Amino acid sequence: MNIINISTTPFDDQKPGTSGLRKKVSVFQQPHYLENFVQSIFDNAPQLKGELMVLGGDGRFYNKQAVQTILKMAAAYGVKRVLVGENGLLSTPAVSCLIRKNSAAGGIILSASHNPGGENGDFGIKFNIANGGPAPTSFTDAVFETSKVLTEYQVAECDDIALDHQHKTHIGDMKIEVIDPVTDYAELMGHLFDFDKIRSLFSSGLLSMCFDAMHAVTGPYAKAIFEKGLSANNGAVINGIPLEDFGGGHPDPNLAHAEELVDILNAGPSAPQFGAASDGDGDRNMIIGQDFFVNPSDSLAIMTANAHLLPGYSQGICGVARSLPTSRAVDKVAQAIGIECYETPTGWKYFGNLLDDNRITLCGEESFGSGSDHIREKDGIWAVLFWLNLIAVKQQSVEQITRDHWKQFGRHYYTRHDYEAIDSTIADDMMQNMRDKAGSLSGQTFGGYTVQLCDDFSYTDPVDNSITEHQGIRILFDDESRIVFRLSGTGTEGATLRVYIERYVMDADKHDLPTQEALAELIEIANQVAEIQQRCGREKPDVIT
Ligand code: G1P
Ligand code: ZN
């Protein structure tokens, strides 16, 4: 095998965000840009030398080219064996599953998650460590430092590898296996859930479903698991063929972007009883019933309250975690069943230590992400199976399960308002302004709400004691309402301000208000405290979820 050294000029913009490095495709297409970042990963991951690595992505534009480049660089670096998904496809949860199952030293995932794809869209790359989870900040910081000073990278000189069928091949000494992306993941799901029970519900005709794969990576997984494995109804999977531009759509499973699915579920009594969608790389989920939306924070709480009813979790759960902006619905459940509930910064990587240390079984984020200790990533198909299994056990609709939950634990009205593409300096100033006045807000009253505490969230990891600061301004009110402000770490254009608003209502007679109405006064307070209109000139958010 001939290895060539190629000179590169370092880049100064390869700092990974909340979840890997994300940029416009055109940025990644600059000469040496991808290679510079990949070499920086290898240089900081000597554990890959002589070991197994997993490689795949969500199928977006540039996925295939990047797989070829990474294979040649992995061979040059001395990786011993690579498992790569057929056609370069692997969902994020499948990568995590494969790393763990095969004791791989790590994996590279090519994805910009829910960001739009295609030639003018976004591309991304993430590194996962041997536990199957996202690399910690200490690793991504080190990669960033290397990327700024790298002067050359190494590539094996060889032809492209055929990815369009399953086979074994090699580049020099490095073995490559092009594998079915679904098999191992589907097998793991079979161990966690009662497929027979779900299947009999489908075959009795009592349940029908619609899953929107949004032309992203979950299509093949959904077809194999829901249609074949569970014999779900015809039409159970829509938009099931992965496309490089996601069919021109925005593969983000929420009410705004999964419109087609929402229309199908809202079509009246003949509509399927259960609806779900996942994102570009298959780690997010949205759960809906007929004309009924399950807030992801509620979904985590409902899962926590009911996990013991499902085979994979029949021993009960040892603890639970949620990211800071996720509503505190799950806290109520944790309190009731007597388990610990951890509050972490935004991003799945903060759950890794808690899972590895057996402190938690379930975890989730308001951003349509939930998961468990079965892997170290959030997992869209898993969440759908969890709900299907729960419906099969309870023989109740999505709406009934959720309403019963609210009755027992109270309801957390919840919304997130996103203001996108704000000038970065204006956004930074706005956050700094709130940081400065945080201390003085305590005790202040806004309409019917009195501030109990206001601070800039800082997290001390209980396992390794690492400290992560400036994770969001949170305002807690004395009636358990809460507002959180933070800037997105995944955007590729200017800054995105996220405002998270919640209000706790115990009284079941008051569980039927439209969410924006229930939160109207708090939304007003949020705008007032952050001075959004004055500073950004924005009358209303770009996206409400
Ligand atoms: C967003 C979500 C966050 C999630 C991340 C990756 O990050 O808010 O919960 O972990 O995407 O899917 P943000 O853009 O807010 O930094
Ligand atoms: Zn994702």
Coordinates of C-alpha atoms and ligand atoms in Angstrom, one line a residue:
M1 CA 0.0 0.0 0.0
N2 CA 1.4 3.3 -1.0
I3 CA 0.8 6.2 1.4
I4 CA 1.0 9.7 0.2
N5 CA 1.7 12.8 2.4
I6 CA -0.4 15.8 1.3
S7 CA 0.3 19.3 2.6
T8 CA -2.6 21.2 4.0
T9 CA -3.0 24.7 5.2
P10 CA -4.6 24.6 8.6
F11 CA -8.2 25.9 9.1
D12 CA -9.3 28.0 12.0
D13 CA -13.0 27.2 11.9
Q14 CA -13.2 23.5 12.7
K15 CA -14.5 23.8 16.2
P16 CA -17.1 21.1 16.8
G17 CA -20.4 22.4 18.3
T18 CA -23.1 20.6 20.3
S19 CA -22.8 17.6 18.1
G20 CA -19.7 17.4 15.9
L21 CA -18.5 19.8 13.1
R22 CA -21.3 21.1 10.9
K23 CA -20.8 23.4 8.0
K24 CA -22.3 24.1 4.6
V25 CA -21.4 21.5 2.0
S26 CA -19.5 24.1 0.1
V27 CA -17.2 24.7 3.1
F28 CA -16.5 20.9 3.3
Q29 CA -15.8 20.9 -0.4
Q30 CA -12.9 23.3 -0.1
P31 CA -9.6 21.5 -0.9
H32 CA -8.2 19.6 2.2
Y33 CA -11.0 20.8 4.5
L34 CA -12.5 17.4 5.3
E35 CA -9.1 15.7 5.3
N36 CA -7.8 18.4 7.7
F37 CA -10.5 17.6 10.2
V38 CA -10.3 13.8 9.8
Q39 CA -6.5 13.8 10.3
S40 CA -7.1 15.9 13.4
I41 CA -9.4 13.2 14.7
F42 CA -7.0 10.4 14.0
D43 CA -4.1 12.3 15.6
N44 CA -6.1 12.6 18.8
A45 CA -7.4 9.0 18.7
P46 CA -4.3 6.7 18.7
Q47 CA -6.6 4.0 20.2
L48 CA -7.8 3.5 16.6
K49 CA -4.4 2.2 15.5
G50 CA -4.6 -1.5 15.0
E51 CA -8.2 -1.6 16.0
L52 CA -11.7 -1.7 14.7
M53 CA -13.6 1.5 13.5
V54 CA -17.2 1.9 12.5
L55 CA -18.1 4.3 9.6
G56 CA -21.3 5.5 8.0
G57 CA -23.7 8.4 7.7
D58 CA -27.2 9.6 7.0
G59 CA -26.9 9.5 3.2
R60 CA -26.9 13.2 2.6
F61 CA -25.0 14.9 -0.2
Y62 CA -21.2 14.4 0.2
N63 CA -21.7 11.3 2.4
K64 CA -20.3 8.9 -0.2
Q65 CA -17.3 11.0 -1.2
A66 CA -16.5 11.5 2.5
V67 CA -16.7 7.7 3.2
Q68 CA -14.1 7.1 0.4
T69 CA -11.8 9.7 1.7
I70 CA -12.0 8.5 5.3
L71 CA -11.4 4.9 4.3
K72 CA -8.2 5.8 2.6
M73 CA -7.1 8.0 5.5
A74 CA -8.0 5.3 8.0
A75 CA -5.8 2.8 6.0
A76 CA -3.0 5.3 6.0
Y77 CA -3.3 5.8 9.7
G78 CA -3.1 2.1 10.6
V79 CA -6.7 1.3 11.5
K80 CA -7.0 -2.5 11.4
R81 CA -10.6 -3.1 10.3
V82 CA -13.6 -0.9 9.3
L83 CA -17.3 -1.8 9.4
V84 CA -19.0 0.5 6.9
G85 CA -22.7 0.5 6.1
E86 CA -23.9 -0.4 2.6
N87 CA -24.1 2.7 0.4
G88 CA -22.3 4.5 3.2
L89 CA -25.5 4.5 5.3
L90 CA -25.6 4.0 9.1
S91 CA -27.9 5.8 11.5
T92 CA -26.3 7.4 14.5
P93 CA -27.9 4.9 16.9
A94 CA -26.8 2.0 14.6
V95 CA -23.2 3.3 14.8
S96 CA -23.4 3.4 18.6
C97 CA -24.9 -0.2 18.6
L98 CA -22.2 -1.5 16.3
I99 CA -19.3 0.1 18.2
R100 CA -20.6 -1.6 21.4
K101 CA -21.4 -4.9 19.9
N102 CA -18.1 -5.3 18.2
S103 CA -15.9 -3.6 20.8
A104 CA -14.7 -1.1 18.3
A105 CA -12.3 1.6 19.3
G106 CA -14.5 4.3 17.9
G107 CA -16.6 5.4 15.0
I108 CA -17.1 8.3 12.5
I109 CA -20.6 9.4 11.7
L110 CA -21.3 11.7 8.7
S111 CA -24.3 13.7 9.4
A112 CA -25.6 17.2 10.1
S113 CA -28.6 15.6 11.9
H114 CA -31.8 17.5 11.2
N115 CA -30.2 20.3 9.1
P116 CA -31.3 20.4 5.5
G117 CA -29.1 18.5 3.0
G118 CA -28.3 18.6 -0.7
E119 CA -25.6 20.5 -2.5
N120 CA -26.6 23.8 -0.9
G121 CA -27.4 22.3 2.5
D122 CA -25.3 21.2 5.4
F123 CA -22.8 18.4 6.0
G124 CA -21.3 17.2 9.3
I125 CA -18.9 14.8 10.9
K126 CA -18.9 13.4 14.5
F127 CA -16.5 11.1 16.3
N128 CA -17.8 8.5 18.8
I129 CA -15.7 6.8 21.4
A130 CA -15.5 3.2 22.5
N131 CA -18.6 3.4 24.7
G132 CA -20.5 4.1 21.5
G133 CA -21.3 7.7 22.5
P134 CA -20.2 11.2 21.3
A135 CA -16.7 12.1 22.1
P136 CA -16.4 14.4 25.2
T137 CA -15.6 18.1 25.0
S138 CA -12.0 17.4 26.0
F139 CA -11.6 15.3 22.9
T140 CA -13.3 17.7 20.5
D141 CA -11.3 20.6 22.0
A142 CA -8.1 18.7 21.3
V143 CA -9.2 18.0 17.7
F144 CA -9.9 21.7 17.2
E145 CA -6.4 22.6 18.4
T146 CA -4.8 20.1 16.0
S147 CA -6.9 21.3 13.1
K148 CA -5.5 24.8 13.5
V149 CA -1.9 23.7 13.2
L150 CA -1.9 20.6 11.0
T151 CA 0.5 20.9 8.1
E152 CA 0.0 17.5 6.3
Y153 CA -2.2 14.5 6.2
Q154 CA -1.8 10.9 4.9
V155 CA -3.9 9.0 2.4
A156 CA -3.6 5.5 1.0
E157 CA -3.3 5.5 -2.8
C158 CA -6.0 3.2 -4.1
D159 CA -9.3 3.0 -6.1
D160 CA -12.6 3.8 -4.5
I161 CA -14.2 1.0 -2.6
A162 CA -17.5 -0.4 -3.9
L163 CA -20.2 0.5 -1.4
D164 CA -23.3 -0.6 -3.3
H165 CA -23.3 -4.2 -2.1
Q166 CA -22.3 -6.1 1.1
H167 CA -18.8 -7.7 0.7
K168 CA -15.4 -7.9 2.3
T169 CA -12.4 -6.2 0.9
H170 CA -9.3 -4.3 2.0
I171 CA -7.0 -1.4 1.5
G172 CA -3.5 -2.7 2.1
D173 CA -3.6 -4.3 5.5
M174 CA -6.8 -2.7 6.5
K175 CA -9.8 -5.0 6.2
I176 CA -13.2 -3.4 5.2
E177 CA -16.6 -5.0 5.6
V178 CA -19.5 -3.4 3.8
I179 CA -22.4 -4.5 6.0
D180 CA -26.2 -4.4 6.1
P181 CA -26.9 -1.2 8.1
V182 CA -30.0 -2.6 9.8
T183 CA -29.4 -6.2 11.0
D184 CA -27.5 -5.7 14.3
Y185 CA -29.6 -2.7 15.3
A186 CA -32.9 -4.6 14.6
E187 CA -31.6 -7.5 16.7
L188 CA -31.0 -5.3 19.6
M189 CA -34.5 -3.8 19.4
G190 CA -35.9 -7.3 19.4
H191 CA -34.3 -7.9 22.9
L192 CA -35.7 -4.7 24.4
F193 CA -39.4 -4.9 23.3
D194 CA -42.2 -7.4 23.1
F195 CA -42.4 -7.7 19.3
D196 CA -45.1 -10.5 19.5
K197 CA -47.4 -8.3 21.5
I198 CA -47.0 -5.4 19.2
R199 CA -47.4 -7.6 16.1
S200 CA -50.7 -9.1 17.4
L201 CA -52.1 -5.6 17.9
F202 CA -51.3 -4.8 14.3
S203 CA -52.7 -8.1 13.0
S204 CA -55.9 -7.7 15.0
G205 CA -56.5 -4.4 13.2
L206 CA -56.8 -2.6 16.5
L207 CA -53.7 -0.4 15.7
S208 CA -52.4 1.2 12.6
M209 CA -49.4 3.5 12.3
C210 CA -47.6 5.9 10.0
F211 CA -43.9 6.6 10.4
D212 CA -42.4 9.4 8.4
A213 CA -38.7 8.7 7.6
M214 CA -38.5 12.1 5.8
H215 CA -36.3 10.6 3.1
A216 CA -33.5 10.3 5.6
V217 CA -31.6 7.4 7.0
T218 CA -34.4 5.6 9.0
G219 CA -36.3 4.4 5.9
P220 CA -34.5 1.0 5.6
Y221 CA -34.7 0.6 9.4
A222 CA -38.4 1.4 9.6
K223 CA -39.3 -0.9 6.7
A224 CA -37.3 -3.8 8.2
I225 CA -38.6 -3.3 11.8
F226 CA -42.2 -1.9 11.5
E227 CA -43.3 -3.4 8.2
K228 CA -41.4 -6.7 8.1
G229 CA -40.7 -7.4 11.8
L230 CA -44.0 -6.1 13.3
S231 CA -46.3 -6.7 10.2
A232 CA -47.6 -3.2 10.5
N233 CA -50.3 -2.0 8.2
N234 CA -49.7 -1.0 4.5
G235 CA -48.4 2.5 4.3
A236 CA -46.8 2.3 7.7
V237 CA -43.6 3.9 6.4
I238 CA -43.8 7.0 4.3
N239 CA -40.8 8.8 2.6
G240 CA -38.8 5.7 3.2
I241 CA -36.2 6.0 0.6
P242 CA -33.1 7.9 1.7
L243 CA -32.2 10.8 -0.7
E244 CA -29.2 13.0 -0.8
D245 CA -31.3 16.1 -0.4
F246 CA -34.0 14.5 1.8
G247 CA -36.5 15.2 -1.1
G248 CA -35.9 18.9 -0.6
G249 CA -37.4 18.7 2.9
H250 CA -36.0 19.6 6.3
P251 CA -35.5 16.3 8.1
D252 CA -36.6 17.6 11.5
P253 CA -39.4 15.6 13.2
N254 CA -41.6 18.4 14.5
L255 CA -45.0 19.7 13.8
A256 CA -43.7 22.3 11.4
H257 CA -41.5 20.1 9.3
A258 CA -43.3 16.7 9.3
E259 CA -46.4 18.3 7.8
E260 CA -47.4 15.4 5.7
L261 CA -47.4 13.0 8.6
V262 CA -49.4 15.5 10.7
D263 CA -52.1 15.8 7.9
I264 CA -52.4 12.0 7.8
L265 CA -52.9 11.7 11.5
N266 CA -55.4 14.6 11.6
A267 CA -57.5 13.1 8.8
G268 CA -60.4 12.1 11.1
P269 CA -61.5 8.7 12.5
S270 CA -60.0 6.7 9.6
A271 CA -56.5 8.1 10.4
P272 CA -53.8 5.8 11.8
Q273 CA -53.9 5.8 15.6
F274 CA -50.1 6.2 16.0
G275 CA -47.8 8.6 14.1
A276 CA -44.0 9.1 14.4
A277 CA -41.1 10.6 12.6
S278 CA -37.4 10.7 12.8
D279 CA -34.6 13.0 11.6
G280 CA -31.7 12.9 9.1
D281 CA -29.5 10.5 11.1
G282 CA -32.3 8.7 13.0
D283 CA -31.6 9.8 16.5
R284 CA -34.6 12.1 17.0
N285 CA -38.3 11.2 17.3
M286 CA -41.7 12.8 17.3
I287 CA -44.6 10.9 18.7
I288 CA -48.2 11.9 17.8
G289 CA -51.7 10.4 18.1
Q290 CA -54.8 11.2 16.2
D291 CA -54.9 15.0 16.3
F292 CA -52.7 14.9 19.4
F293 CA -49.0 15.9 19.9
V294 CA -46.8 14.4 22.6
N295 CA -44.3 17.0 23.8
P296 CA -40.9 15.3 23.9
S297 CA -40.3 16.3 27.5
D298 CA -43.7 14.6 28.4
S299 CA -42.6 11.6 26.4
L300 CA -39.5 11.2 28.6
A301 CA -41.6 11.5 31.7
I302 CA -44.2 9.0 30.4
M303 CA -41.4 6.6 29.5
T304 CA -39.9 6.9 33.0
A305 CA -43.2 6.2 34.7
N306 CA -43.9 3.1 32.6
A307 CA -40.5 1.6 31.7
H308 CA -41.0 -1.3 34.1
L309 CA -43.9 -2.5 32.0
L310 CA -41.6 -3.4 29.0
P311 CA -39.4 -6.4 28.8
G312 CA -36.1 -4.6 28.4
Y313 CA -36.7 -2.5 31.5
S314 CA -38.7 -4.9 33.7
Q315 CA -36.1 -4.6 36.5
G316 CA -37.1 -0.9 36.8
I317 CA -34.8 2.1 36.1
C318 CA -32.0 3.2 38.3
G319 CA -32.1 6.9 37.5
V320 CA -33.0 9.4 34.8
A321 CA -31.4 12.5 33.3
R322 CA -32.6 15.5 31.2
S323 CA -30.9 18.4 29.6
L324 CA -31.4 21.8 31.3
P325 CA -34.0 23.2 28.9
T326 CA -36.1 20.0 28.9
S327 CA -39.2 20.5 31.0
R328 CA -39.3 19.2 34.5
A329 CA -42.1 16.7 33.9
V330 CA -39.7 13.9 34.4
D331 CA -38.5 15.3 37.7
K332 CA -42.0 14.8 39.1
V333 CA -41.9 11.1 38.1
A334 CA -38.4 10.6 39.5
Q335 CA -39.5 12.1 42.7
A336 CA -42.6 9.9 42.9
I337 CA -40.7 6.7 42.3
G338 CA -37.7 7.6 44.3
I339 CA -34.9 7.8 41.8
E340 CA -32.3 10.4 41.0
C341 CA -33.0 12.9 38.3
Y342 CA -29.9 14.6 36.8
E343 CA -30.0 18.0 35.0
T344 CA -27.2 18.3 32.4
P345 CA -26.1 20.8 29.8
T346 CA -27.6 20.5 26.3
G347 CA -26.2 17.7 24.1
W348 CA -26.1 13.9 24.4
K349 CA -22.5 13.7 25.3
Y350 CA -23.3 14.8 28.8
F351 CA -25.3 11.6 29.4
G352 CA -22.4 9.3 28.6
N353 CA -20.7 9.3 32.0
L354 CA -24.0 8.9 33.8
L355 CA -25.0 5.9 31.7
D356 CA -21.5 4.3 31.9
D357 CA -21.6 4.7 35.7
N358 CA -25.0 3.1 35.9
R359 CA -26.5 6.1 37.4
I360 CA -29.3 6.4 34.9
T361 CA -31.3 4.1 32.6
L362 CA -33.3 6.7 30.6
C363 CA -32.4 10.2 29.4
G364 CA -33.8 12.7 27.1
E365 CA -33.9 16.2 25.6
E366 CA -36.8 18.6 24.7
S367 CA -35.3 18.6 21.2
F368 CA -37.1 15.4 20.2
G369 CA -34.5 13.1 21.7
S370 CA -34.8 10.2 24.1
G371 CA -32.8 7.1 24.7
S372 CA -31.6 4.6 27.3
D373 CA -28.6 2.6 28.4
H374 CA -29.0 0.2 25.4
I375 CA -26.6 2.4 23.4
R376 CA -24.9 5.8 24.0
E377 CA -26.9 8.0 21.6
K378 CA -30.5 9.1 21.5
D379 CA -32.5 6.8 19.4
G380 CA -35.5 7.6 17.2
I381 CA -36.7 4.1 16.2
W382 CA -36.2 2.9 19.8
A383 CA -38.6 5.6 21.1
V384 CA -41.2 4.6 18.5
L385 CA -40.9 1.0 19.6
F386 CA -41.1 2.0 23.2
W387 CA -44.4 3.8 22.5
L388 CA -45.8 1.0 20.4
N389 CA -45.0 -1.5 23.2
L390 CA -46.6 0.8 25.8
I391 CA -49.8 1.1 23.7
A392 CA -49.8 -2.7 23.3
V393 CA -49.5 -3.2 27.1
K394 CA -51.9 -0.5 28.1
Q395 CA -54.4 -0.9 25.2
Q396 CA -54.9 2.8 25.3
S397 CA -54.4 5.6 22.7
V398 CA -51.5 8.0 22.7
E399 CA -53.8 10.7 23.9
Q400 CA -55.3 8.6 26.7
I401 CA -51.8 7.6 28.0
T402 CA -50.7 11.2 28.0
R403 CA -53.8 12.6 29.7
D404 CA -53.7 9.9 32.4
H405 CA -50.1 10.8 33.0
W406 CA -50.9 14.5 33.4
K407 CA -53.8 13.6 35.8
Q408 CA -51.4 11.7 38.0
F409 CA -48.3 14.0 37.8
G410 CA -49.6 17.3 36.6
R411 CA -49.0 18.9 33.3
H412 CA -46.0 21.0 32.2
Y413 CA -47.1 23.3 29.4
Y414 CA -44.0 23.7 27.4
T415 CA -42.8 25.6 24.3
R416 CA -39.5 26.5 22.6
H417 CA -39.2 29.7 20.6
D418 CA -36.3 29.9 18.1
Y419 CA -35.0 33.2 16.7
E420 CA -32.7 32.2 13.8
A421 CA -29.8 33.8 12.0
I422 CA -29.4 36.7 14.5
D423 CA -26.2 38.7 14.1
S424 CA -23.7 36.9 16.4
T425 CA -22.5 40.0 18.2
I426 CA -26.0 41.1 19.0
A427 CA -26.8 37.6 20.3
D428 CA -23.7 37.5 22.4
D429 CA -24.4 40.9 23.9
M430 CA -28.0 39.9 24.6
M431 CA -26.8 36.8 26.6
Q432 CA -24.1 38.8 28.4
N433 CA -26.7 41.4 29.4
M434 CA -28.8 38.7 31.0
R435 CA -25.8 37.2 32.7
D436 CA -25.0 40.6 34.1
K437 CA -28.4 41.1 35.6
A438 CA -29.1 37.5 36.6
G439 CA -28.2 38.1 40.2
S440 CA -30.5 41.1 40.6
L441 CA -33.6 39.4 39.1
S442 CA -34.2 37.3 42.2
G443 CA -37.2 38.4 44.1
Q444 CA -38.5 40.6 41.3
T445 CA -42.1 40.3 40.2
F446 CA -43.4 40.2 36.7
G447 CA -47.2 40.3 36.5
G448 CA -48.3 37.2 38.5
Y449 CA -44.8 35.7 38.6
T450 CA -42.1 36.2 41.1
V451 CA -38.5 35.2 40.3
Q452 CA -37.1 32.7 42.8
L453 CA -33.7 32.2 41.2
C454 CA -31.9 33.3 38.1
D455 CA -28.4 32.1 37.1
D456 CA -26.2 31.0 34.3
F457 CA -26.3 27.2 34.4
S458 CA -23.1 25.4 35.3
Y459 CA -22.7 21.7 35.4
T460 CA -20.3 19.6 37.5
D461 CA -20.2 16.0 36.1
P462 CA -20.7 13.8 39.2
V463 CA -18.6 11.0 37.6
D464 CA -15.4 12.8 36.5
N465 CA -16.0 16.2 38.2
S466 CA -15.5 18.1 35.0
I467 CA -17.1 21.5 35.0
T468 CA -19.1 23.0 32.1
E469 CA -20.1 26.6 32.4
H470 CA -22.3 29.1 30.7
Q471 CA -24.9 26.6 29.6
G472 CA -27.9 28.9 29.6
I473 CA -29.7 31.5 31.6
R474 CA -32.4 30.0 33.7
I475 CA -35.2 31.9 35.5
L476 CA -37.1 29.9 38.0
F477 CA -40.4 31.3 39.3
D478 CA -42.1 30.6 42.6
D479 CA -45.0 28.7 41.0
E480 CA -42.5 26.2 39.4
S481 CA -42.7 28.0 36.0
R482 CA -39.4 28.5 34.3
I483 CA -37.7 30.3 31.4
V484 CA -34.4 29.2 29.9
F485 CA -32.3 31.2 27.3
R486 CA -29.4 29.8 25.4
L487 CA -27.7 30.1 22.0
S488 CA -27.7 27.1 19.7
G489 CA -24.4 25.2 19.2
T490 CA -25.5 23.5 15.9
G491 CA -26.5 26.3 13.6
T492 CA -24.4 27.2 10.5
E493 CA -25.7 30.8 10.0
G494 CA -25.2 33.6 12.5
A495 CA -26.6 32.8 16.0
T496 CA -29.9 31.1 17.0
L497 CA -31.5 32.2 20.3
R498 CA -33.6 29.5 21.9
V499 CA -36.1 30.5 24.5
Y500 CA -37.6 27.6 26.5
I501 CA -40.8 28.3 28.5
E502 CA -42.7 26.0 30.8
R503 CA -45.5 26.3 33.4
Y504 CA -46.6 23.6 35.8
V505 CA -50.3 23.0 36.3
M506 CA -51.5 20.3 38.7
D507 CA -55.3 20.8 38.3
A508 CA -56.6 18.4 35.7
D509 CA -59.5 20.8 34.9
K510 CA -56.9 23.1 33.5
H511 CA -55.0 20.7 31.2
D512 CA -56.8 21.6 28.0
L513 CA -55.5 25.1 27.2
P514 CA -53.7 25.7 23.9
T515 CA -50.0 25.7 24.8
Q516 CA -49.2 29.2 23.5
E517 CA -52.2 30.6 25.3
A518 CA -51.3 28.8 28.6
L519 CA -47.8 30.3 28.3
A520 CA -48.7 33.8 27.0
E521 CA -47.7 35.8 30.0
L522 CA -44.4 33.9 30.5
I523 CA -43.6 34.4 26.8
E524 CA -44.1 38.1 27.3
I525 CA -41.8 38.1 30.3
A526 CA -39.2 36.2 28.4
N527 CA -39.2 38.9 25.6
Q528 CA -39.1 41.6 28.2
V529 CA -36.1 40.2 30.1
A530 CA -34.0 39.3 27.1
E531 CA -35.1 42.5 25.2
I532 CA -35.5 40.5 22.1
Q533 CA -37.4 43.0 20.1
Q534 CA -35.2 46.0 20.9
R535 CA -32.0 44.1 20.4
C536 CA -32.8 41.8 17.4
G537 CA -35.7 43.7 15.8
R538 CA -37.7 40.6 15.8
E539 CA -41.5 40.7 16.5
K540 CA -41.9 36.9 16.7
P541 CA -39.8 33.7 16.6
D542 CA -39.0 32.0 13.4
V543 CA -39.9 28.5 14.7
I544 CA -42.1 27.5 17.6
T545 CA -42.0 23.9 18.8
Ligands
G1P1 C1 -29.7 21.0 19.3 C2 -30.6 20.6 20.4 C3 -29.9 19.7 21.4 C4 -29.4 18.5 20.7 C5 -28.5 18.9 19.5 C6 -28.1 17.7 18.6 O1 -28.6 21.6 19.8 O2 -31.1 21.7 21.1 O3 -30.8 19.3 22.4 O4 -28.6 17.7 21.5 O5 -29.3 19.8 18.6 O6 -29.2 17.0 18.1 P1 -28.5 23.3 19.8 O7 -28.6 23.7 18.4 O8 -29.6 23.8 20.6 O9 -27.1 23.5 20.4
ZN2 ZN -30.0 13.8 14.7

